[in-house]
Structures are given as structure tokens and as C-alpha cells.
Amino acid sequence: MPHSERLVEFKTSVNNKFNVYNSLFLNLPYRDIENVGMLIPLLLDQCQKGLSSGLNPQEILEGFFQNYVEIKSEKDQIDFMFKIIQYVERQVVLYDSVEDAAFPKLQEHTSSLSIKDYFQLVDKNKSWDKVSKKLSTFSARLVLTAHPTQFYTPAILDIIEKLRSLILEDKIDDIDIALQQLGLTSLINSKKPTPLDEAKNIIYFLRHVYYNAVGDLYSYIKENINKADFENHNIMKLGFWPGGDRDGNPFVTADITKDVSDELRVTLMKCYYNDLKIIQEKLTFKDVQEPLQKLRRNLYAAMFDSKKTVGYDDILQPLLDTKELLVNKYHSLYLKDLEKFIDKVKIFKTHFATLDVRQDHSKHLLAVETILKKNKLIKEDINELSQDELIDILINRYITVNAADYSEDIIKDTITNIKQLKGIQDANGEDGCNRYIISNSEDIFSVLFVFGLFRWCGWKKEEISFDIVPLFETMIGMDGAENTMQTLFDLPEYNAHLERRNKKQTIMLGFSDGTKDGGYLKANWAIFKTKETLSKVCDKNGFNAIFFDGRGGPPARGGGKTHRFYAAQTKTVANHEIQLTIQGQTITSTYGTKEQFIHNSEQLLTAGLSNNLFGKENVISKEHRKLIEQLSELSFGKYDALKQHDKFMPYLENRSTLKYYQKANIGSRPGKRGNKKKLELSDLRAISFVGSWSQLKQNVPGYFGLGTAIQTIKDEGRLSELKKLYKEVPFFKALMSNSMMSLSKCYFELTSYMQKDEEYGAFWNILHEEYLLSKKMLLLISGSKILMENEAISRESIRIRENIVLPLLVIQQFALQKIGQDKGFKDEYEKIVTRSLYGNINASRNSA
């Protein structure tokens, strides 16, 4: 369908409906202040006019208080601003609900390739044999992470779901009541969530969305693929980081890991119990009642007591026996319903989602060094050993460790955690927890320390049922990745370990810290080249490379249009599986409903499969590679100069919301790694780094340096080469398109008052000039007249969302100005800044 039809549908199903329900919402009385909601459109108008005419946020709000609401007391003004913030963040919830409700209708007018479209293409190309073979082994894994940008409570999630269904039916009276409920329900946590709380919030989606969505997607593929014996229950897998990701959250302990693994299993038993109950109502036949009733009793017990477990075979076998009886004695009545349930059991087994463990390499270094000292193998420092001596100790030396023998919490917990993993596998199955990921991997010891720790914690070499996954996320790590992996493959003991792990080596590549370290283009290009190199080295050694992408929400953290990214990969990159993290608001915005989950999962599958089977093969010529390399280095030079600027970190600390992320009850993790008094970029978490630029509406990590790089090549008289690169290399085009998304969410007018700042004015101008240049250059090489020219729906959605939160952003900047002036009410203004984070985070949907 043409884009125009989709835009008409968007205006009907989203824009118009939101305007109707928003007017209803803004008329609701709220917290003893009449007509607050009615003043929001007026405040928006004043913000837009004021900023476009060069007024700063303080001038805009002081004028508004004086001319429109006559609030003279500063205390009353602060109270009013809090009310505005509360209204705006609920407007965002309403808009989310309207847009999500419209999703199925909008997809009727999309050109995206669904599984149905894909199968029609296969039929046309007469290539069922090739496709069936690929689908029988291909897999996509979505790994859910607990990032502090996904913080809606279950109560709010339920209201959103209720609103979504009511909007679909246009039940205006019920919507009115639901909006009143939304107005009176707190959107934020009264205190910081624990890691277990965060895990439970994500498990909410597993239970209420993904359980049925994955099952339905698998059923559709199975029924429509031209292969009678198709059985690939791993085609869409789920992974889980909350409760296992220690690097992401140092408050995660061995106890938390155990509790989350129990929560995953117990929740799955509830899903199975509900499905079984529905099936039992249909299978009223004598011979099938007793085995199903026994299974139901077992599931019921396991739902309420985490100590009682039901094994995979104990769930599956009664269902298979029942299937046989239905076929042989009961005319296959309700067989399809039973088979759908059996497929779900084969997909989710007893684990629901695979709980990954992740820790930073430095923590393992500390643990190994401390253990070696205690066992008198070194005196003080691990560097006393040669590389060969250390390898021999890690691979062959038998050391018994007990957590109680050590005083440091991190060492005690590392030992306790590794020792308990066998028990988690016993309860949830091996698929329940079988990967150990090492952040900041830069050499062979990132992997070998973990291998050694497993051995010392009681695991026999030949029984380590875990994939040890290096995460290369820095430029140094990526540059040395080939040598690191080849050295590991050359070790007979590690080689044998991979043989036992089905000859697969999973390797994680981190976009977030890579971008923070190397800038947008250099990081993405480095990751691409690293994938090519590692694909070769794995293949040469007889192993399948499985790449796991640490992709965040916004383009600056590897996000953006995921389908476009994977469809642009070349055949030089191993493509046995697609694995990626789903972070922050992306969980709700991209995979938050059954329809969204199925659509976007199909996009992943078709992107991965089409790469191998259809269309023109993606190839990057030597000339194009050389040009990307030049652009990469030029953009990095500009970005690195910005990082080295003496105002770079002070600007973030004193003119952005950086330090307020940690004050918000958004997530349980600290805002930075380590405990240094002076904030350093290397210690700064990518979320707060990227998120702070997003709150400023400057989005620096998503494009900075591109304008200078392209301009430099253009000035050499090579504009035609740049245009050809954009046109002919899907990988480069995908990166530039994502960068244009970052640029489209910029609004430098919000902070233009900073150009007069004595301390930071010159720095602000550097940012602004590169923004203007990057926008100009990307439009030039793409041949577009406006940013996101061919993405009218996304463009319109961004426009509406940015308008909703503009009053909130102006209030945020006003509060930051007041804090800087230090004239009183500092605590209250700091609370305003902290409180204003939420609405903007949610409105952006992929801000961090």
C-alpha cells in the first residue's frame, strides 16, 4: 500500500483519536487545582512561540505566570509546575495507548515483509527446499534487559492495556473512567525498585504478552511452511538479564539470581496451568482425564511453592500420551489445540526465558588474584606469573574454593553464584541458565578466568554446561578480538569445551559503550569489521560464530530500525542466529503488545533469512570500504576532540540532567561504575550518558562528527562517491538513516540560551554547528529534502510526542537555570528536574 494510505490511517486512528481523548483527559479535575489541564495547550503555545523567538525557558515561564495564570508566589509556581509534569507524563501514557491500539490497522498499510509475505515470495521463487532447511535451524533470540528506562509499575501497565482495548472499541464512557484512574494512580515508584522488582516487572510481559505471542508465531510458521515434519522450537527464543546481569547492576547477588530463576519458572507454571485448564474443559473423555488431572495438580503445587518443581518430561509426556489417545480413540478431536500447547511446552520447557549471567572482567581478575594469593601461588600480583603459567593454573590446577574463606563481598558472591548455577539448571533445565558473559573483554583471560572459576567452584572440565561469552565493547577489545579468539581456539582444553557446546562460539559486541568510546560511525564500522573477522576465524577453526548484539534503544546505542540493520548485513558475517538485547522502553514500545511482538519478531526472522536467500547480495567493494574507513576516522577525530574538550564532562554534569538520573526512583542500579569522586567518561554508564543528551534534545552520540566527515570528503570533490556509497551500500544507508532519526529528535532551540553562557557558550556552539552541518550533509548525500523523508508515520509520531513533552522540557530547563542561579528553593527545583525525566523518557520511547 502507498505511504499516503498509511498516513491517512495514522491521522484517523492515532492523531484524531488522541485529540479527542486528550481533550477529555485535560478536562479532568486534578489535585485541587482547577483547569490545570486546560492550561497545558496554552503553555505549549507559549513555549513554541517563545523558543522560536529566542526567549529562554526562564523568560517563557515567568511571562506565563505573570500574564496567564497570575501565580506570583515562587512556592505556588513550583507546585503548579509539578502539576503540569504530572499531567504531561499521563498524556504520554494516553498517546502510547492510542498508538499501540492503532498498530494492527497501520500494519494493513505497511510494506514491511511479514512471514506471510515471505512465504509467498518463497512460493514464487520455488525455493521451499532451501527455505525449509534454513528455517529448520535458524533462530532469533530476544534478550530482555532491566534498564532504568522501563519503569512503569504493573498497575500502570494494566491501565495501559485497559485503555488500549477500550480505545479499539471506542468505549468513551469507560475510557473516561480509565483516564480518571490513570490520573489518580502514581506513575512512579515511591522508592527505588530492587533488582527482583525490576525482574518481576519484565516477567509481567513474559506472562501477559510473550507466552501467547511466541506460541502463535510458531503455530503460524508450522502451519504454513511447506514441510510436514517441521520442528524448530528454537526459532524464536527469549533471554533474560534482570537478576543475572551483575555488570549492569552491582546490587544483583547470588540470592537475587536464584529468586529470579524461581520467579521465571513459577510464572511459566502458571501459564501452563491456565492453558491446561482450558484444554481440560474440551477433553472430557474418560481415558485422558486422569493423566491430565495429575499434571494439573503438579502444576498447581509448583505455582505456589518454588521448592516444588515439575520436570520437563513430567509435563510433556502426559500431553504426548493424551495426543496419542486423541488420534487413536477420539477422532483427533481438539488435536490442534493440544498440539499448540505441546509446542509451547517444547519452546519454553521449564525455564520460560534463558537467564544470562554477566559480570565485568575486572571483578573476575580480582577474584582470581585473591584466590591465587590465598593458595600461595602468587604473593601480591597476578603479573608475577607468565602467561603460560597463568593459563596452566586456570586450565589444569585444581583449587578448592569456599565463599566463607573470603572477606570481600564481590568475591564471596562470585563463588556463591557459580556454585549455585548447577542447582538452577537442575530446577529450570540447562536452557534455564547456560551463558556467562564477560563485559570489557580485551584478552584471552576474560574467558579463561571464568573457565578457571567454574573448575575451582566444583565443575569438572567436561561438565561445564555453559557458553562462556566474551563481550568486546571497547575499541581495544575489538581491535584485539581476532587474536584473542584464535589464541583460545589454539588451547586444546578450550577447543574441547566448544566441541561439547555444539561447536558454537557466542560472541557479544556492545554498541552502547562502543559508541561512547569511539563515536557513532567508528563504533558501528568497527563492530561490523570485527564481525567479519571473527566469522572468518571461527569458520577457519571449525566453529559456528553466534553474534549477540548489545543493542540499546536509540541509534546512539545501536538501536533504531532493527530490521533495516540486520537486512543490511553482508554474507561475510556469520548468520546462524540473530541475537540482540531489547532494552529500556523498547520492551514496551516495540514488543509491548502481542501484535507488536509478532510483527517485529517476523521482521527479525525475515531480515535474517532474506539475507541468505533472496535479492541482490549485499557486498561492500574495496572502494566503498576505503571511503567508509575514511569517514569513520574523520568522524572519530571530531568526536574525540569533543571528548577531550575541557568542558565536555563539566557541561554534562552542570548543564544536563546527568546527575539527576541517579536521584530518580527509576532503576536499582547506580549511575556510574566504581566509586571515584571525579566523574570520568569511562565510568559513566551509557544509559545516563545517552539519556542526558536526549533530555537536552541534542542527541550528540547519534551523529556527532558525521557532518565534518562528509563535508571533508565533499570538499575534496568527491560528493558523487558519497552519494553512490549511500545508494549502493545498505549497511551505510542503515547507519545514516538511524542518524537522521537522532537528528530529527534534536531541538537546539530549547537550550539556545546557553550560547550566551560565559563558561559553556563556546562549547554549546560547537555542538550546534556540528548538528547543523550533519543535518545538511546527510540530506545532501541522501537526496532528501527533510529528515526521515520516507518515514512519514515515524516522523509524525515524533512530532506529536515532542509537542506533548515540550512544556515539560521547558520546565526542566527552567529548573536547571534556577539551580544554577542558587537563589533558593534548590531542593524543590532539583526535584522538578528529577521528576521531569520520566515523561520525556517515555515520550521518546528510545531515549536511552
PDB file of N, CA, C and O in Angstrom, residues 68 258 649 653 701:
ATOM      1  N   TYR A  68      -0.738  34.909  32.313  1.00  0.00           N
ATOM      2  CA  TYR A  68      -1.825  33.969  32.031  1.00  0.00           C
ATOM      3  C   TYR A  68      -2.425  33.298  33.272  1.00  0.00           C
ATOM      4  O   TYR A  68      -3.607  32.977  33.267  1.00  0.00           O
ATOM      5  N   LYS A 258      19.030 -16.521  42.147  1.00  0.00           N
ATOM      6  CA  LYS A 258      18.215 -17.713  42.481  1.00  0.00           C
ATOM      7  C   LYS A 258      16.736 -17.339  42.515  1.00  0.00           C
ATOM      8  O   LYS A 258      15.881 -18.063  41.971  1.00  0.00           O
ATOM      9  N   MET A 649      32.907  17.004  30.104  1.00  0.00           N
ATOM     10  CA  MET A 649      32.294  16.409  31.298  1.00  0.00           C
ATOM     11  C   MET A 649      31.632  17.463  32.194  1.00  0.00           C
ATOM     12  O   MET A 649      30.520  17.232  32.683  1.00  0.00           O
ATOM     13  N   GLU A 653      27.769  17.463  33.515  1.00  0.00           N
ATOM     14  CA  GLU A 653      27.491  17.468  34.958  1.00  0.00           C
ATOM     15  C   GLU A 653      26.673  18.684  35.384  1.00  0.00           C
ATOM     16  O   GLU A 653      25.804  18.581  36.259  1.00  0.00           O
ATOM     17  N   PRO A 701      25.528  11.724  20.762  1.00  0.00           N
ATOM     18  CA  PRO A 701      26.165  10.449  20.397  1.00  0.00           C
ATOM     19  C   PRO A 701      25.607   9.813  19.129  1.00  0.00           C
ATOM     20  O   PRO A 701      26.231   8.909  18.574  1.00  0.00           O
TER      21      PRO A 701
END
